XYZ file of C-alpha atoms in Angstrom:
676
model
C 112.012 108.156 75.212
C 111.184 105.448 72.721
C 112.533 102.889 75.184
C 110.303 104.062 78.046
C 109.133 100.818 79.720
C 105.726 102.330 80.514
C 104.843 102.963 76.870
C 103.888 99.344 76.201
C 102.245 96.736 78.448
C 104.752 94.678 80.385
C 105.662 91.317 78.870
C 106.372 89.841 82.301
C 104.015 87.363 83.958
C 100.651 89.042 84.741
C 102.111 92.297 83.392
C 104.257 92.752 86.501
C 105.847 96.165 85.925
C 109.432 95.770 84.615
C 111.007 97.370 87.672
C 114.552 96.471 86.619
C 114.110 98.709 83.573
C 112.141 101.564 85.173
C 114.139 104.672 86.042
C 112.973 107.795 87.814
C 113.105 109.853 84.621
C 110.654 107.506 82.888
C 107.696 108.647 84.986
C 107.076 112.185 83.732
C 107.126 111.364 79.987
C 104.766 108.451 80.672
C 102.384 110.698 82.597
C 102.538 113.301 79.826
C 101.800 110.807 77.077
C 99.276 108.920 79.209
C 97.168 112.022 79.823
C 97.402 113.066 76.163
C 96.443 109.578 74.983
C 93.404 109.442 77.230
C 92.164 112.854 76.143
C 92.496 111.723 72.531
C 90.481 108.618 73.388
C 87.800 110.768 75.025
C 87.693 113.004 71.955
C 87.166 109.929 69.789
C 84.167 108.947 71.950
C 82.547 112.382 71.832
C 83.128 112.831 68.092
C 81.733 109.431 67.167
C 78.915 110.117 64.664
C 77.065 106.984 65.763
C 74.397 107.381 68.465
C 75.709 106.590 71.943
C 75.705 102.925 72.834
C 76.987 100.997 75.796
C 80.001 99.791 73.797
C 80.989 103.001 72.017
C 80.590 105.149 75.126
C 80.697 103.290 78.452
C 83.050 100.462 77.472
C 85.178 102.888 75.458
C 85.643 105.047 78.566
C 86.601 101.973 80.587
C 89.230 101.053 77.996
C 90.730 104.531 77.923
C 93.799 105.634 79.848
C 95.754 102.365 79.819
C 99.180 104.036 79.817
C 98.173 106.562 82.463
C 96.843 103.761 84.661
C 100.098 101.771 84.285
C 102.393 104.601 85.294
C 100.127 105.945 88.019
C 99.823 102.627 89.854
C 103.597 102.205 89.848
C 104.306 105.822 90.785
C 101.812 105.968 93.645
C 103.270 102.873 95.253
C 106.887 103.927 94.652
C 106.326 107.421 96.051
C 104.971 105.977 99.296
C 107.254 102.973 99.684
C 110.621 104.053 98.228
C 110.480 107.767 97.562
C 113.236 110.178 96.588
C 113.451 113.981 96.437
C 112.903 113.669 92.682
C 109.725 111.618 93.111
C 108.430 114.023 95.748
C 109.033 116.976 93.445
C 107.229 115.107 90.678
C 104.331 114.392 93.043
C 104.029 118.120 93.774
C 104.096 118.917 90.044
C 101.737 116.179 88.927
C 99.064 116.301 91.636
C 97.308 119.453 90.335
C 97.805 118.354 86.729
C 96.160 114.990 87.399
C 93.292 116.724 89.194
C 92.810 118.986 86.176
C 92.953 115.974 83.857
C 90.212 114.263 85.857
C 88.095 117.407 85.740
C 88.561 117.662 81.987
C 86.973 114.227 81.608
C 84.241 114.376 84.246
C 83.175 117.929 83.351
C 83.116 117.271 79.585
C 79.559 118.219 78.509
C 79.683 116.206 75.291
C 80.838 113.075 77.057
C 78.225 113.483 79.779
C 75.497 114.022 77.189
C 76.186 110.555 75.802
C 76.059 109.023 79.288
C 72.920 110.998 80.124
C 71.185 109.694 76.993
C 72.061 106.105 77.867
C 71.129 106.572 81.517
C 67.630 107.760 80.598
C 66.898 104.534 78.674
C 69.061 102.185 80.770
C 66.160 99.842 81.534
C 65.660 99.291 77.805
C 69.267 98.470 76.906
C 69.161 94.793 77.884
C 72.288 95.100 80.000
C 73.433 92.445 82.438
C 73.588 93.453 86.115
C 77.289 94.413 86.143
C 77.023 96.458 82.945
C 73.930 98.255 84.202
C 75.700 99.090 87.450
C 78.692 100.371 85.467
C 76.516 102.799 83.539
C 74.824 103.977 86.726
C 78.079 104.423 88.626
C 79.683 106.413 85.836
C 76.610 108.635 85.634
C 76.836 109.202 89.396
C 80.538 110.050 89.102
C 79.818 112.753 86.517
C 77.067 114.298 88.612
C 79.072 114.219 91.837
C 82.015 115.759 90.001
C 79.875 118.799 89.142
C 79.079 118.333 85.465
C 75.643 119.941 85.955
C 77.052 123.133 87.470
C 76.927 126.328 85.416
C 80.165 127.485 83.776
C 81.095 129.850 86.610
C 80.634 127.115 89.198
C 82.688 124.650 87.147
C 85.512 127.171 86.827
C 85.664 127.618 90.602
C 85.425 123.853 91.077
C 88.469 123.325 88.858
C 90.396 125.931 90.855
C 89.466 124.233 94.123
C 90.406 120.762 92.886
C 93.782 121.967 91.640
C 94.617 123.707 94.909
C 93.399 120.725 96.940
C 95.717 118.419 95.004
C 98.711 120.715 95.574
C 97.948 121.195 99.271
C 97.478 117.458 99.824
C 100.853 116.737 98.208
C 102.486 119.399 100.400
C 100.845 117.971 103.531
C 102.067 114.483 102.601
C 105.638 115.659 102.080
C 105.656 117.694 105.296
C 104.632 114.623 107.290
C 107.281 112.520 105.579
C 110.027 115.086 106.204
C 109.151 115.974 109.790
C 108.577 112.366 110.827
C 112.160 111.633 109.830
C 113.533 114.834 111.323
C 111.971 114.016 114.707
C 113.428 110.526 115.013
C 114.712 110.172 118.575
C 118.479 109.676 118.838
C 119.877 107.857 121.874
C 123.616 107.741 122.462
C 123.885 104.902 124.996
C 122.300 101.463 124.857
C 121.609 101.698 128.593
C 119.032 104.388 127.935
C 117.022 101.809 125.981
C 116.549 99.571 128.999
C 113.325 97.618 128.699
C 113.562 97.080 124.955
C 114.377 93.550 123.857
C 117.881 92.797 122.641
C 116.705 92.499 119.047
C 114.897 95.856 119.290
C 118.068 97.533 120.603
C 120.042 95.953 117.776
C 117.459 97.177 115.281
C 117.807 100.723 116.669
C 121.573 100.478 116.114
C 121.009 99.259 112.535
C 118.635 102.183 112.037
C 121.259 104.574 113.371
C 123.842 103.355 110.862
C 121.322 103.583 108.030
C 120.619 107.214 108.962
C 124.270 108.202 109.183
C 124.413 108.079 112.995
C 126.812 105.178 113.389
C 127.308 104.404 117.068
C 123.965 105.916 118.043
C 120.581 104.291 118.463
C 117.687 105.818 116.533
C 113.983 105.302 117.219
C 112.208 106.333 114.022
C 108.622 107.445 114.416
C 105.701 105.398 113.168
C 102.840 107.309 111.584
C 100.519 107.063 114.627
C 100.758 108.927 117.938
C 101.606 106.368 120.631
C 104.881 104.780 119.569
C 105.220 101.062 120.287
C 108.455 101.530 122.283
C 106.491 103.433 124.930
C 105.248 100.087 126.244
C 108.767 98.872 127.043
C 111.152 101.757 127.763
C 111.849 102.048 131.478
C 113.426 105.514 131.151
C 110.496 107.829 131.860
C 112.259 110.899 130.475
C 112.965 109.093 127.197
C 109.326 108.015 126.991
C 108.253 111.652 127.393
C 110.726 112.751 124.720
C 109.517 110.079 122.309
C 105.829 110.936 122.707
C 106.523 114.682 122.446
C 108.416 114.123 119.191
C 105.439 112.210 117.869
C 102.603 114.591 118.796
C 104.401 117.753 117.668
C 104.974 116.665 114.086
C 104.458 119.273 111.349
C 102.539 121.651 113.628
C 103.825 124.801 111.948
C 103.719 123.560 108.367
C 100.569 121.457 108.349
C 98.323 123.364 110.747
C 97.569 126.067 108.145
C 97.282 123.414 105.422
C 94.685 121.457 107.418
C 92.631 124.642 107.793
C 92.923 125.402 104.086
C 92.079 121.859 103.006
C 88.998 121.695 105.218
C 87.836 125.093 103.976
C 88.276 124.223 100.304
C 86.458 120.921 100.731
C 83.573 122.705 102.466
C 83.361 125.253 99.652
C 83.360 122.508 97.034
C 80.600 120.651 98.875
C 78.494 123.818 98.964
C 78.998 124.297 95.218
C 77.744 120.746 94.694
C 74.671 121.288 96.871
C 75.743 119.714 100.178
C 75.852 121.346 103.628
C 79.332 119.970 104.365
C 82.107 117.874 102.916
C 81.101 115.046 105.257
C 77.561 115.130 103.855
C 78.965 115.007 100.321
C 81.244 112.049 101.094
C 78.839 109.940 103.116
C 76.047 110.266 100.559
C 77.992 107.830 98.357
C 79.058 105.456 101.146
C 77.242 102.585 102.832
C 76.475 104.799 105.855
C 74.378 107.010 103.589
C 73.800 109.962 105.925
C 75.624 112.198 108.363
C 73.090 111.170 110.990
C 73.968 107.483 110.685
C 77.640 108.171 111.378
C 76.904 110.521 114.265
C 74.512 107.997 115.774
C 77.350 105.447 115.793
C 79.655 107.951 117.492
C 76.974 108.725 120.090
C 76.530 105.053 120.866
C 80.231 104.242 121.170
C 81.895 107.273 122.759
C 80.321 107.310 126.269
C 80.982 103.654 127.180
C 84.443 103.767 125.589
C 85.374 106.860 127.603
C 84.079 105.220 130.789
C 86.203 102.138 130.081
C 89.286 104.239 129.396
C 88.808 106.299 132.554
C 88.580 103.150 134.639
C 91.706 101.790 132.969
C 93.510 105.084 133.588
C 92.558 105.107 137.257
C 93.866 101.575 137.645
C 97.127 102.379 135.855
C 97.743 105.563 137.856
C 97.219 103.690 141.127
C 99.598 100.959 139.986
C 102.254 103.491 138.916
C 102.121 105.262 142.277
C 102.149 102.020 144.228
C 104.941 100.426 142.214
C 107.208 103.375 141.396
C 105.969 106.367 143.383
C 104.693 108.126 140.248
C 102.287 110.839 141.359
C 101.969 112.692 138.039
C 100.840 109.872 135.773
C 101.005 111.113 132.154
C 100.228 110.059 128.597
C 103.748 108.747 128.036
C 103.248 106.394 130.995
C 100.053 104.749 129.781
C 101.425 102.018 127.521
C 104.339 101.297 129.852
C 102.130 100.693 132.881
C 99.597 98.821 130.780
C 102.344 96.319 130.107
C 103.285 96.269 133.808
C 99.667 95.553 134.769
C 99.474 92.806 132.158
C 102.601 91.273 133.633
C 101.282 91.572 137.173
C 97.704 90.439 136.580
C 98.056 88.124 133.607
C 101.725 87.112 133.906
C 102.084 88.310 130.323
C 105.177 90.122 129.105
C 105.200 91.494 125.551
C 108.909 90.698 125.306
C 108.083 87.103 126.244
C 105.910 86.806 123.133
C 108.236 88.191 120.460
C 110.463 85.088 120.128
C 107.357 83.164 119.038
C 106.538 85.558 116.189
C 109.353 85.372 113.680
C 108.442 87.150 110.438
C 109.066 84.306 107.991
C 107.165 81.811 110.096
C 104.248 84.182 110.688
C 104.097 84.892 106.960
C 104.343 81.333 105.651
C 102.875 79.282 108.506
C 100.348 81.904 109.589
C 99.167 84.302 106.886
C 99.691 81.999 103.891
C 98.590 78.927 105.851
C 95.290 80.586 106.796
C 94.712 81.545 103.151
C 95.177 77.887 102.319
C 92.728 76.741 104.983
C 89.995 79.161 103.979
C 90.520 79.476 100.241
C 92.855 76.670 99.123
C 95.660 79.048 98.085
C 99.370 78.233 97.909
C 102.308 80.605 97.420
C 105.650 80.230 95.666
C 108.346 82.889 95.954
C 109.628 83.954 92.528
C 113.278 84.950 92.943
C 113.435 85.349 89.156
C 111.012 88.298 89.291
C 112.253 91.715 90.397
C 110.403 94.041 92.743
C 110.750 97.818 92.943
C 113.182 97.529 95.889
C 115.401 94.685 97.139
C 113.065 94.301 100.146
C 110.031 93.787 97.872
C 109.642 90.037 97.369
C 107.448 88.524 94.648
C 105.191 85.509 95.245
C 103.057 83.726 92.697
C 99.642 82.774 94.073
C 98.026 79.492 93.052
C 94.465 78.224 93.314
C 93.567 74.905 94.923
C 93.525 73.276 91.466
C 97.062 74.470 90.734
C 96.112 77.249 88.346
C 97.757 80.620 88.813
C 95.718 83.447 90.352
C 98.081 86.428 90.368
C 101.131 87.926 92.063
C 101.634 89.145 95.627
C 104.542 91.413 96.573
C 105.552 91.645 100.216
C 107.587 94.690 101.284
C 107.736 94.273 105.037
C 110.642 96.328 106.375
C 111.011 99.967 107.368
C 113.521 102.205 105.613
C 114.253 105.894 105.351
C 112.613 106.153 101.930
C 109.320 104.572 103.020
C 106.289 106.313 104.486
C 105.071 105.244 107.904
C 102.318 102.750 108.603
C 101.107 99.834 106.527
C 99.045 99.638 103.359
C 98.089 97.678 100.254
C 98.454 98.875 96.684
C 97.523 97.381 93.351
C 100.222 97.345 90.676
C 97.944 95.720 88.096
C 94.165 95.785 88.521
C 92.199 92.689 87.570
C 89.793 93.198 84.668
C 88.224 90.687 82.295
C 87.630 93.497 79.785
C 91.344 94.328 79.651
C 92.506 90.734 80.104
C 94.470 91.627 83.233
C 95.134 89.530 86.313
C 95.857 91.022 89.745
C 99.273 92.085 91.007
C 99.109 93.484 94.551
C 101.605 94.638 97.177
C 101.584 94.892 100.976
C 103.827 97.449 102.673
C 104.659 97.269 106.391
C 107.258 99.002 108.559
C 108.936 96.217 110.552
C 112.402 97.194 111.768
C 115.293 95.534 109.995
C 117.022 93.095 112.376
C 120.774 92.994 112.870
C 122.678 91.020 110.235
C 122.047 87.297 110.566
C 119.247 87.743 113.087
C 115.550 86.997 112.490
C 112.906 89.712 112.453
C 110.767 89.180 115.557
C 107.332 90.790 115.598
C 105.189 92.351 118.258
C 101.636 91.090 118.600
C 100.409 94.307 116.947
C 102.742 93.719 113.999
C 101.350 90.201 113.625
C 97.875 91.736 113.514
C 98.982 94.269 110.903
C 100.435 91.521 108.711
C 97.134 89.624 108.732
C 95.138 92.847 108.267
C 97.016 94.073 105.217
C 96.903 90.632 103.666
C 93.118 90.839 103.917
C 93.321 93.830 101.558
C 95.648 91.813 99.318
C 93.104 88.985 99.121
C 90.409 91.496 98.199
C 92.557 92.502 95.225
C 93.682 88.992 94.316
C 90.183 87.507 94.363
C 88.695 90.225 92.175
C 86.694 88.632 89.346
C 84.997 91.565 87.633
C 84.709 92.621 84.021
C 85.292 96.354 84.302
C 88.280 98.250 85.788
C 86.027 100.657 87.692
C 84.929 97.777 89.934
C 88.259 96.000 90.409
C 89.342 94.647 93.782
C 89.190 97.238 96.533
C 87.211 99.757 94.420
C 84.377 99.721 96.943
C 82.956 102.365 99.315
C 85.548 103.626 101.782
C 83.429 102.603 104.749
C 83.407 99.052 103.385
C 86.991 98.621 102.179
C 88.403 97.894 105.658
C 85.850 95.166 106.300
C 87.578 92.257 104.466
C 90.955 93.178 105.961
C 89.509 93.278 109.480
C 87.867 89.893 108.939
C 91.243 88.458 107.957
C 92.619 89.387 111.387
C 90.526 86.606 112.933
C 92.908 83.952 111.593
C 95.781 85.155 113.772
C 94.071 83.732 116.866
C 92.270 80.747 115.348
C 93.688 77.781 117.299
C 94.721 75.768 114.245
C 96.471 78.794 112.691
C 98.092 80.135 115.866
C 99.456 76.688 116.697
C 100.975 76.486 113.228
C 102.986 79.711 113.310
C 103.512 80.701 116.960
C 106.701 78.751 117.602
C 109.898 79.821 119.307
C 112.378 80.880 116.662
C 115.274 79.094 118.406
C 113.718 75.940 119.837
C 110.665 75.449 117.633
C 108.574 74.975 120.767
C 104.940 76.041 120.311
C 103.521 78.975 122.207
C 102.380 77.439 125.504
C 98.632 76.906 125.773
C 98.444 78.730 129.080
C 100.196 81.714 127.496
C 97.540 81.733 124.783
C 94.849 81.871 127.469
C 96.625 84.740 129.199
C 96.908 86.573 125.881
C 93.153 86.314 125.368
C 92.458 87.680 128.844
C 95.011 90.470 128.500
C 93.602 91.432 125.111
C 90.413 92.569 126.818
C 92.380 94.889 129.087
C 93.074 98.119 127.237
C 90.046 98.068 124.946
C 88.925 101.375 126.440
C 92.206 103.050 125.531
C 92.335 101.591 122.039
C 88.733 102.512 121.304
C 89.056 106.064 122.628
C 92.279 106.891 120.777
C 90.659 105.666 117.563
C 87.337 107.452 118.162
C 89.175 110.692 118.969
C 90.904 110.567 115.597
C 87.714 109.621 113.767
C 85.817 112.440 115.441
C 88.561 114.943 114.565
C 88.277 113.976 110.905
C 84.499 114.291 111.125
C 84.659 117.670 112.865
C 87.046 119.148 110.317
C 84.730 118.070 107.520
C 81.369 119.048 108.995
C 82.395 122.703 109.271
C 80.206 124.585 106.764
C 81.627 126.729 103.987
C 82.661 130.197 105.101
C 83.258 129.341 108.755
C 86.839 130.313 109.499
C 89.109 128.203 111.718
C 91.926 130.287 113.176
C 94.227 127.721 114.745
C 94.374 123.981 114.052
C 95.428 122.901 117.548
C 92.832 125.112 119.248
C 90.135 123.719 116.965
C 91.282 120.184 117.732
C 91.265 120.759 121.495
C 87.784 122.301 121.438
C 86.336 119.453 119.368
C 87.742 116.763 121.651
C 86.695 118.548 124.835
C 83.126 119.009 123.597
C 82.829 115.301 122.760
C 84.293 114.172 126.086
C 87.415 112.868 124.337
C 89.814 115.529 125.550
C 91.582 113.463 128.219
C 95.290 114.342 127.804
C 96.170 110.818 128.955
C 94.677 109.373 125.743
C 95.764 111.477 122.760
C 94.103 110.753 119.409
C 95.643 108.007 117.324
C 96.461 110.773 114.850
C 96.556 114.475 115.562
C 95.503 116.802 112.805
C 98.928 117.884 111.555
C 100.086 114.328 110.764
C 96.681 112.834 109.970
C 97.684 111.746 106.471
C 94.664 109.491 106.036
C 92.378 112.491 105.797
C 94.569 115.404 104.694
C 96.726 113.785 102.024
C 94.964 110.541 101.128
C 91.362 109.649 100.323
C 89.867 109.123 103.786
C 88.602 112.673 104.365
C 85.319 112.423 106.293
C 85.884 108.677 106.079
C 88.095 107.646 108.984
C 84.925 106.496 110.745
C 85.121 103.647 108.207
C 87.270 101.488 110.471
C 84.678 101.228 113.219
C 81.786 101.179 110.727
C 83.464 98.276 108.920
C 84.176 96.564 112.225
C 80.434 96.230 112.786
C 80.358 94.081 109.633
C 83.623 92.378 110.546
C 82.568 91.301 114.056
C 79.255 90.035 112.716
C 81.010 88.088 109.941
C 83.522 86.532 112.329
C 80.575 85.304 114.369
C 79.042 83.906 111.156
C 82.251 82.012 110.342
C 82.036 80.286 113.697
C 78.323 79.519 113.815
C 77.068 78.823 110.281
C 77.555 75.053 110.440
C 79.916 74.936 107.450
C 83.579 73.963 107.429
C 86.227 76.681 107.294
C 86.878 75.884 103.643
C 83.195 75.990 102.716
C 82.716 79.268 104.577
C 85.774 80.722 102.873
C 84.384 79.866 99.460
C 81.078 81.577 100.273
C 82.902 84.693 101.525
C 85.091 84.741 98.440
C 82.349 84.106 95.882
C 79.728 86.434 97.334
C 81.914 89.271 98.560
C 85.683 89.246 97.955
C 85.388 88.533 94.235
C 82.710 91.129 93.545
C 84.705 94.335 94.050
C 82.380 97.245 93.383
C 80.251 95.394 90.841
C 77.509 94.744 93.420
C 76.126 96.976 96.159
C 78.421 96.494 99.145
C 75.753 95.746 101.736
C 74.063 93.341 99.331
C 77.375 91.432 99.303
C 77.308 91.284 103.101
C 73.696 90.070 103.075
C 74.553 87.397 100.510
C 77.140 86.001 102.950
C 75.462 86.365 106.344
C 71.856 86.196 105.164
C 70.592 89.367 106.867
C 71.420 92.973 107.694
C 74.423 93.597 109.977
C 74.013 93.669 113.756
C 76.114 95.774 116.116
C 76.009 93.438 119.138
C 79.155 91.428 118.225
C 81.184 94.640 117.942
C 79.952 95.955 121.289
C 80.879 92.662 122.910
C 84.328 92.583 121.284
C 85.111 96.129 122.398
C 83.723 95.654 125.902
C 81.006 98.252 125.278
C 77.972 96.075 125.984
C 77.811 96.839 129.660
């Protein structure tokens, strides 16, 4: 394929991938050549007759793999946001091959010998701080990959890594397939009573898109408690919807979860760690298993107490209002909304008309980025995304210079995975002369033709959250690709995105975007006050469902090598019961068989990161409000000292450079209602 668009760097602005020219069949040849090219580049490094130097070894490794990086960034995003059976088959084929390719590099004794020689004399090389950190991080990567293991251990490690890659791809595809298969089909609009008119229309649009014209289809989101549970008045339909959600991929992914956890434990033992969690956390900001478990111990008891009190209140309300004597999990969100209406005069459906997607995006998300960082955004209709829904925006600095590109792909579709995420399509690097191109994916239902997309409050939060990741990528100002953008510890990467959520409720930002889509009237001030009060109600539930998922991840990955788990659901139930998180009224945000974060992506033994990062987030939000600087001045400090640094500086040192001290947990406890 001499005309393969991956074979040469894109000539488009900021090397935006030429999506109009990319076809499915281009991926495999590009992967094949990309891996071969990089191995040839590695061979050139190891055969260099000159003694190892920073340039001919460390920088040369950073420059290697350009073609592989180009195709992999595009493929990974496409396979999650607009997949096909062909792409899924390619994912299954390539995953073990890419794992083997990585092992070939990181277990190369000749390559490591050059890094080892440089690492021994690193203090004498006269390197600047970023270059010194690059050498140290690469050396750590080799060691953690197992380069010091004897040959027999390395052989088993390669086998484990290959099987892990295949099993993770299978888990991912099982979740994708079963999530779609379990979409709930409703034949009559009357059964959807309680949903807003636009939500009912969206369900009809979804039905047509899925070949069920005349029916209404509620597709499942990736998490357990589906958002429609808060509004549907039909109790039987609520039960059916929740059951469809919690039973996903039980038969197919239960055995895979057991296998994945076992292989990870065996690999950790090979590398000298008592568990996979110990292996992972040793290279994170938490540092130790004990630090994570101490956080769990501090948060779980008060969160459970809060949730139990909320549950008691909801059950009493349900019995008093509707004669419900068997209050169940599928009732929780529905009666939470009823209590909010009764006690705070707040109806979720009353809010949606004020949160129209385009206004929230331009007058909320982009507006806040302008306030804090001076950014402006121009949509580029002349640039093509990977799907018609993927819109391209050029991002400009306060002085008018161009920063990079942002792609927004906001709507759900059958070919897209559930949830919301950020990907990089081009990683910023001064060494490679590349500027950032980033994408946000969400799963907002398509509205009926000619109608606006109206968001829930949670969807507004998600839009701000994911854009925080986008800013982390856009503001990257590092020399080396290894440190670009969000290439930071996993228990730190959620921190900037969580901080960005604060803008959704800042008075000057909320007043700018929260306007009725028909009348333009602003969200009434008294409704804002009621929203703030209602937000505090339900913190127990939200904290417990998250902690239950985080603890499940942790439990799977603290099992030592050789300990056999017989049944995934039985293991899950025992873990939750032991921790006091087994209340059937509050199921985990993700159950094991559709917990893609940890069984098919890179959050294994790392889902605790959200609450760990929230400690930093809550403390930073307090800093923004109390440091005596203007919003713009504070934004520049946050950008310069943290968002721009990527992984080039120790993560907690970045936090200290902003706030001026170590993080404190008190703001998080107050936010979550856990401070007594």
